[in-house]
Coordinates of C-alpha atoms in Angstrom, one line a residue:
M1 CA 33.6 3.3 53.7
A2 CA 30.8 3.4 51.5
N3 CA 31.9 5.9 49.6
W4 CA 35.1 4.0 49.2
V5 CA 33.2 1.0 48.0
L6 CA 31.5 3.9 45.2
R7 CA 34.2 5.0 44.2
V8 CA 36.1 2.1 43.3
V9 CA 32.8 0.6 40.9
G10 CA 32.6 3.7 39.9
V11 CA 36.6 2.9 38.5
L12 CA 36.1 0.0 38.0
L13 CA 33.0 0.5 35.4
M14 CA 34.6 3.1 33.3
A15 CA 37.6 1.0 32.4
T16 CA 35.4 -2.2 31.5
A17 CA 34.2 0.7 28.9
L18 CA 36.7 1.7 27.7
G19 CA 38.3 -2.1 27.9
L20 CA 35.2 -2.4 25.8
A21 CA 34.8 0.8 23.4
L22 CA 39.1 -0.1 22.3
S23 CA 37.7 -3.1 22.4
R24 CA 35.4 -2.0 19.6
A25 CA 34.7 -4.3 16.6
P26 CA 31.8 -4.2 14.3
D27 CA 30.6 -7.1 11.8
R28 CA 32.4 -6.5 8.9
P29 CA 30.5 -6.8 5.0
V30 CA 32.2 -9.9 4.0
E31 CA 32.4 -8.2 0.1
T32 CA 35.5 -6.7 2.6
L33 CA 37.4 -9.3 3.2
V34 CA 36.6 -11.4 0.0
A35 CA 40.5 -9.8 -1.2
R36 CA 42.0 -10.6 0.7
W37 CA 40.3 -14.6 2.7
A38 CA 39.3 -16.4 -0.7
P39 CA 41.9 -15.6 -3.4
A40 CA 42.2 -18.5 -6.7
P41 CA 41.1 -21.4 -6.5
S42 CA 38.5 -20.3 -4.5
D43 CA 34.9 -19.9 -5.9
F44 CA 31.0 -18.3 -4.5
I45 CA 28.3 -21.2 -4.9
E46 CA 24.8 -21.2 -4.1
V47 CA 22.9 -24.1 -2.2
K48 CA 18.8 -23.6 -2.1
G49 CA 19.8 -19.6 -1.7
Q50 CA 22.8 -20.0 1.0
V51 CA 26.0 -18.1 -0.5
V52 CA 29.1 -21.3 -0.3
H53 CA 33.0 -20.3 -0.2
I54 CA 34.1 -22.8 -1.4
R55 CA 37.7 -24.3 -3.1
D56 CA 37.4 -27.4 -5.6
E57 CA 41.2 -28.5 -6.8
G58 CA 42.2 -31.7 -7.8
P59 CA 42.3 -33.6 -11.1
R60 CA 38.4 -34.6 -12.3
H61 CA 38.2 -38.8 -12.1
T62 CA 36.0 -40.5 -14.4
G63 CA 34.2 -43.5 -15.1
E64 CA 34.1 -46.7 -12.9
G65 CA 36.6 -47.3 -10.6
S66 CA 37.6 -43.8 -10.4
P67 CA 38.0 -43.4 -6.9
P68 CA 35.4 -41.0 -4.9
P69 CA 35.9 -37.0 -4.4
V70 CA 37.4 -36.4 0.0
V71 CA 35.5 -33.5 1.2
L72 CA 37.0 -31.9 4.0
I73 CA 34.4 -30.0 7.2
H74 CA 36.7 -27.3 9.0
G75 CA 35.8 -27.2 12.8
T76 CA 33.5 -24.0 14.9
S77 CA 35.0 -20.9 14.4
A78 CA 37.4 -22.3 11.4
S79 CA 37.2 -22.2 8.1
L80 CA 38.1 -23.5 4.9
H81 CA 42.2 -22.5 5.4
T82 CA 42.6 -25.3 7.8
W83 CA 42.7 -27.7 5.4
E84 CA 45.4 -25.9 3.1
G85 CA 48.2 -28.3 3.7
W86 CA 46.3 -31.9 3.6
V87 CA 44.5 -29.6 -0.1
K88 CA 48.2 -29.0 -1.5
A89 CA 49.7 -32.6 -0.4
L90 CA 46.1 -34.9 -1.7
K91 CA 45.4 -33.1 -5.4
G92 CA 48.4 -33.6 -7.0
Q93 CA 46.0 -37.6 -6.8
R94 CA 42.0 -36.7 -5.6
R95 CA 39.3 -34.3 -6.7
V96 CA 39.5 -32.1 -3.3
I97 CA 36.6 -30.2 -2.3
T98 CA 36.6 -27.3 1.2
F99 CA 33.8 -25.0 1.9
D100 CA 33.1 -22.5 5.2
L101 CA 30.2 -24.0 6.9
P102 CA 26.9 -21.8 7.2
G103 CA 27.8 -19.1 9.9
F104 CA 31.6 -20.0 9.7
G105 CA 33.9 -18.0 7.3
L106 CA 32.8 -16.0 4.5
T107 CA 29.6 -18.6 4.3
G108 CA 28.2 -15.9 6.3
P109 CA 24.7 -17.5 8.5
F110 CA 21.9 -19.6 6.7
A111 CA 20.0 -18.7 5.0
G112 CA 18.3 -19.1 1.0
Q113 CA 16.3 -21.9 1.9
Y114 CA 17.6 -22.5 5.7
A115 CA 15.6 -21.7 8.8
P116 CA 17.8 -18.6 10.3
D117 CA 19.7 -19.8 14.0
D118 CA 19.4 -24.0 13.3
Y119 CA 22.9 -24.7 13.7
H120 CA 22.5 -28.4 15.0
G121 CA 24.5 -31.8 13.4
D122 CA 22.2 -33.2 11.6
T123 CA 21.1 -29.3 9.8
Y124 CA 24.3 -29.6 8.6
A125 CA 24.1 -32.6 7.3
R126 CA 21.8 -32.3 5.2
F127 CA 23.7 -28.9 4.5
V128 CA 26.5 -31.1 3.0
L129 CA 24.3 -33.9 1.4
D130 CA 22.5 -30.2 -0.2
L131 CA 26.2 -28.8 -1.2
L132 CA 26.9 -32.4 -2.7
D133 CA 23.4 -32.7 -5.1
T134 CA 24.5 -29.6 -5.9
L135 CA 28.2 -30.4 -7.4
Q136 CA 26.9 -33.4 -8.6
L137 CA 28.6 -35.9 -6.7
P138 CA 26.9 -39.2 -5.4
R139 CA 30.0 -41.0 -3.5
V140 CA 32.6 -38.6 -1.4
V141 CA 35.0 -40.1 1.1
L142 CA 33.8 -36.8 4.1
G143 CA 36.8 -35.6 6.7
G144 CA 36.6 -33.1 9.5
N145 CA 37.7 -32.1 11.8
S146 CA 35.8 -30.7 15.3
L147 CA 31.7 -30.0 14.3
G148 CA 33.4 -30.8 10.9
G149 CA 33.8 -34.4 11.7
E150 CA 30.2 -34.1 13.9
V151 CA 28.2 -33.1 10.8
A152 CA 30.9 -35.8 8.5
W153 CA 29.8 -39.0 11.2
R154 CA 26.0 -37.9 11.0
T155 CA 26.1 -37.4 7.3
A156 CA 27.3 -41.2 6.9
V157 CA 24.8 -41.7 8.9
I158 CA 21.4 -40.4 7.7
A159 CA 22.9 -41.2 3.9
P160 CA 25.3 -44.5 4.2
A161 CA 25.2 -45.2 0.4
R162 CA 27.2 -41.9 0.1
V163 CA 29.6 -41.7 1.8
A164 CA 32.9 -43.8 0.9
G165 CA 34.3 -43.5 4.2
L166 CA 34.7 -41.6 7.2
V167 CA 38.0 -39.4 8.7
L168 CA 37.1 -37.9 11.9
V169 CA 40.1 -35.6 12.8
D170 CA 38.9 -34.7 17.1
A171 CA 35.8 -35.7 16.5
V172 CA 32.4 -34.2 17.9
G173 CA 30.6 -37.2 19.5
P174 CA 30.3 -38.1 22.2
A175 CA 29.8 -36.6 25.4
F176 CA 33.5 -34.9 27.3
T177 CA 34.6 -32.8 29.6
P178 CA 37.2 -30.0 28.4
V179 CA 40.3 -29.7 30.4
S180 CA 40.6 -26.2 28.6
M181 CA 37.7 -24.0 26.7
P182 CA 38.8 -21.4 25.1
M183 CA 37.6 -18.2 26.6
A184 CA 35.5 -17.4 23.1
F185 CA 33.2 -20.0 22.7
R186 CA 32.5 -19.6 26.7
V187 CA 31.6 -16.0 26.1
A188 CA 29.2 -17.5 22.9
R189 CA 27.1 -19.6 25.9
V190 CA 26.2 -16.8 28.7
P191 CA 23.0 -14.6 27.2
V192 CA 23.7 -11.2 27.2
L193 CA 27.7 -11.5 26.7
N194 CA 27.0 -13.5 23.5
R195 CA 25.6 -10.3 22.8
I196 CA 28.0 -7.8 23.3
S197 CA 30.7 -9.5 21.8
E198 CA 28.7 -9.0 18.8
W199 CA 30.3 -5.8 18.4
A200 CA 33.4 -5.6 20.9
L201 CA 36.5 -8.6 20.3
P202 CA 39.5 -8.2 21.1
R203 CA 41.8 -9.6 18.6
S204 CA 44.1 -11.2 22.6
L205 CA 41.0 -13.3 23.3
V206 CA 40.7 -15.0 20.1
A207 CA 44.6 -14.9 19.9
Q208 CA 44.0 -17.3 23.1
G209 CA 41.4 -19.7 21.6
V210 CA 43.7 -20.8 18.5
A211 CA 46.3 -21.1 21.0
D212 CA 44.5 -23.3 22.7
V213 CA 43.6 -25.9 20.4
Y214 CA 47.4 -26.6 19.4
G215 CA 49.7 -28.8 21.3
D216 CA 52.6 -26.0 20.8
P217 CA 51.9 -22.8 21.3
A218 CA 54.3 -21.7 19.7
R219 CA 53.5 -22.5 15.9
V220 CA 51.1 -20.2 15.9
T221 CA 51.5 -16.9 14.0
A222 CA 50.5 -13.8 13.5
E223 CA 48.7 -13.8 10.1
L224 CA 46.8 -17.6 12.0
V225 CA 45.4 -14.7 14.8
D226 CA 44.1 -12.0 11.7
R227 CA 42.1 -15.2 9.5
Y228 CA 40.8 -16.8 12.3
F229 CA 39.8 -13.0 13.5
E230 CA 38.7 -11.2 10.8
L231 CA 37.3 -14.0 9.7
A232 CA 35.5 -14.5 13.0
L233 CA 33.9 -10.2 12.6
R234 CA 32.4 -11.5 9.3
E235 CA 29.2 -9.8 9.4
G236 CA 26.5 -12.7 10.6
N237 CA 29.4 -14.9 12.2
R238 CA 29.4 -13.9 15.9
R239 CA 24.9 -14.6 16.3
A240 CA 25.8 -17.8 14.3
L241 CA 28.7 -19.3 16.7
A242 CA 25.8 -18.0 20.6
M243 CA 23.2 -19.6 18.2
R244 CA 25.7 -23.3 17.7
M245 CA 26.4 -23.2 21.4
Q246 CA 24.3 -22.8 23.1
G247 CA 21.8 -24.9 20.9
L248 CA 25.2 -27.4 21.5
V249 CA 23.9 -30.8 23.3
V250 CA 27.6 -32.6 23.8
G251 CA 27.2 -36.4 22.9
D252 CA 23.0 -36.2 20.9
G253 CA 23.4 -39.1 19.4
F254 CA 26.5 -40.5 19.5
E255 CA 24.6 -44.3 19.3
K256 CA 24.6 -44.2 15.7
V257 CA 28.0 -44.4 15.0
G258 CA 27.4 -47.7 16.0
A259 CA 25.9 -48.2 12.9
L260 CA 28.6 -46.5 10.9
K261 CA 29.8 -50.2 7.4
Q262 CA 32.4 -47.2 6.3
P263 CA 35.7 -47.7 6.8
T264 CA 37.0 -45.3 8.7
L265 CA 40.3 -43.6 10.0
I266 CA 40.6 -41.3 13.1
L267 CA 42.9 -38.9 14.3
W268 CA 43.5 -37.3 17.6
G269 CA 45.9 -34.9 18.9
G270 CA 47.0 -36.5 21.8
R271 CA 47.9 -33.3 23.4
D272 CA 43.6 -32.6 22.9
R273 CA 42.7 -30.2 25.8
L274 CA 38.5 -29.4 23.9
I275 CA 37.8 -33.0 23.1
P276 CA 40.6 -35.4 25.0
P277 CA 41.6 -38.2 23.6
G278 CA 39.8 -40.6 25.7
V279 CA 37.3 -39.3 22.9
A280 CA 38.4 -40.7 20.1
Q281 CA 39.1 -44.2 21.9
Q282 CA 35.5 -44.5 21.6
F283 CA 34.5 -43.3 19.0
Q284 CA 37.3 -46.9 17.8
E285 CA 35.2 -48.9 20.3
R286 CA 31.7 -48.2 18.5
I287 CA 32.7 -48.1 14.7
A288 CA 34.4 -51.1 13.5
G289 CA 37.1 -51.6 11.3
S290 CA 37.7 -48.2 12.2
Q291 CA 41.9 -47.3 12.6
L292 CA 43.2 -45.6 15.5
V293 CA 46.2 -42.7 15.2
V294 CA 47.4 -40.8 17.5
F295 CA 49.8 -38.2 16.7
D296 CA 51.3 -37.7 20.7
T297 CA 52.6 -33.6 20.7
L298 CA 49.5 -32.7 18.5
G299 CA 46.0 -30.3 19.8
H300 CA 42.4 -30.6 18.9
V301 CA 43.7 -29.0 15.0
P302 CA 46.5 -31.3 14.5
Q303 CA 45.2 -31.2 10.6
E304 CA 46.5 -26.8 11.2
E305 CA 49.6 -27.5 13.6
D306 CA 51.6 -29.9 10.8
P307 CA 50.2 -30.6 7.6
A308 CA 52.6 -32.8 6.5
R309 CA 52.9 -35.0 9.9
S310 CA 48.8 -35.2 10.4
V311 CA 48.2 -36.3 6.2
V312 CA 50.7 -39.6 5.6
P313 CA 48.3 -41.5 7.2
V314 CA 45.6 -40.3 5.0
K315 CA 47.2 -41.1 2.0
A316 CA 47.3 -44.5 2.7
F317 CA 44.0 -45.3 4.2
L318 CA 42.8 -43.0 0.3
G319 CA 45.1 -45.7 -1.2
M320 CA 48.2 -43.1 -2.5
K321 CA 51.4 -43.0 -2.7

């Protein structure tokens, strides 16, 4: 009996080792990813020593009464590409700026004058203010999805005069219980496992995670999975994700949103299983005068899953035709 158990354990260990070997995915230098994922109008700028992947599109309105630019912030493990549909719809009339947060996309981990491994919401908010200073933007409309939504409202709390309006899309805020969480996020929270994931990452794990945040998984394409997979491999990003997830305290500071006075549009996917739609109602109750729109068939990333439908209330909020 003991020999049989040992043989089974041996087989399992060999199978595990083989699986890890087959899923080996080492970090990739950013230079190897730029050609595919940073075509024009992508650019790279420096913010306090941090190199940032950015796109700045649309007309440059100047003068008194000009509409403020729109700055859109992506969520955890995403990139500026998640906003491409919205940018296409908005840039004919408004200046629209998207960028990769430190730790994600082509920007990579915090560097320069920023403390390494600090991926808390307020740290990101101060980074956004530094970015606005670098771009010489005194006042903007801030939009954000998931983590990006948290960064947007925290920025408005820290510097209310800099934020003319808020668009919160399935935003992180109060404490919540996920119905389902992508496996990659769960792995990133577990010591040892998250270290293994820094050099072994099955593409199937990424595909599962993307499908999990869509209301209709049939909308997920191979190219979409490629993007999430390859940008996750950007040098340092997987370690940054682990640092972000281990330091995450859900609900921290949410009471501050009650002080927000900016016009606020809240958008939510009715099929969001990561941050349930009930959270949207908590935002609406806390932010006086805010508007709430729920897309019944969409998931956690409505701006990406159905940009044409989800941008309609945004255009109305911005006063666009």
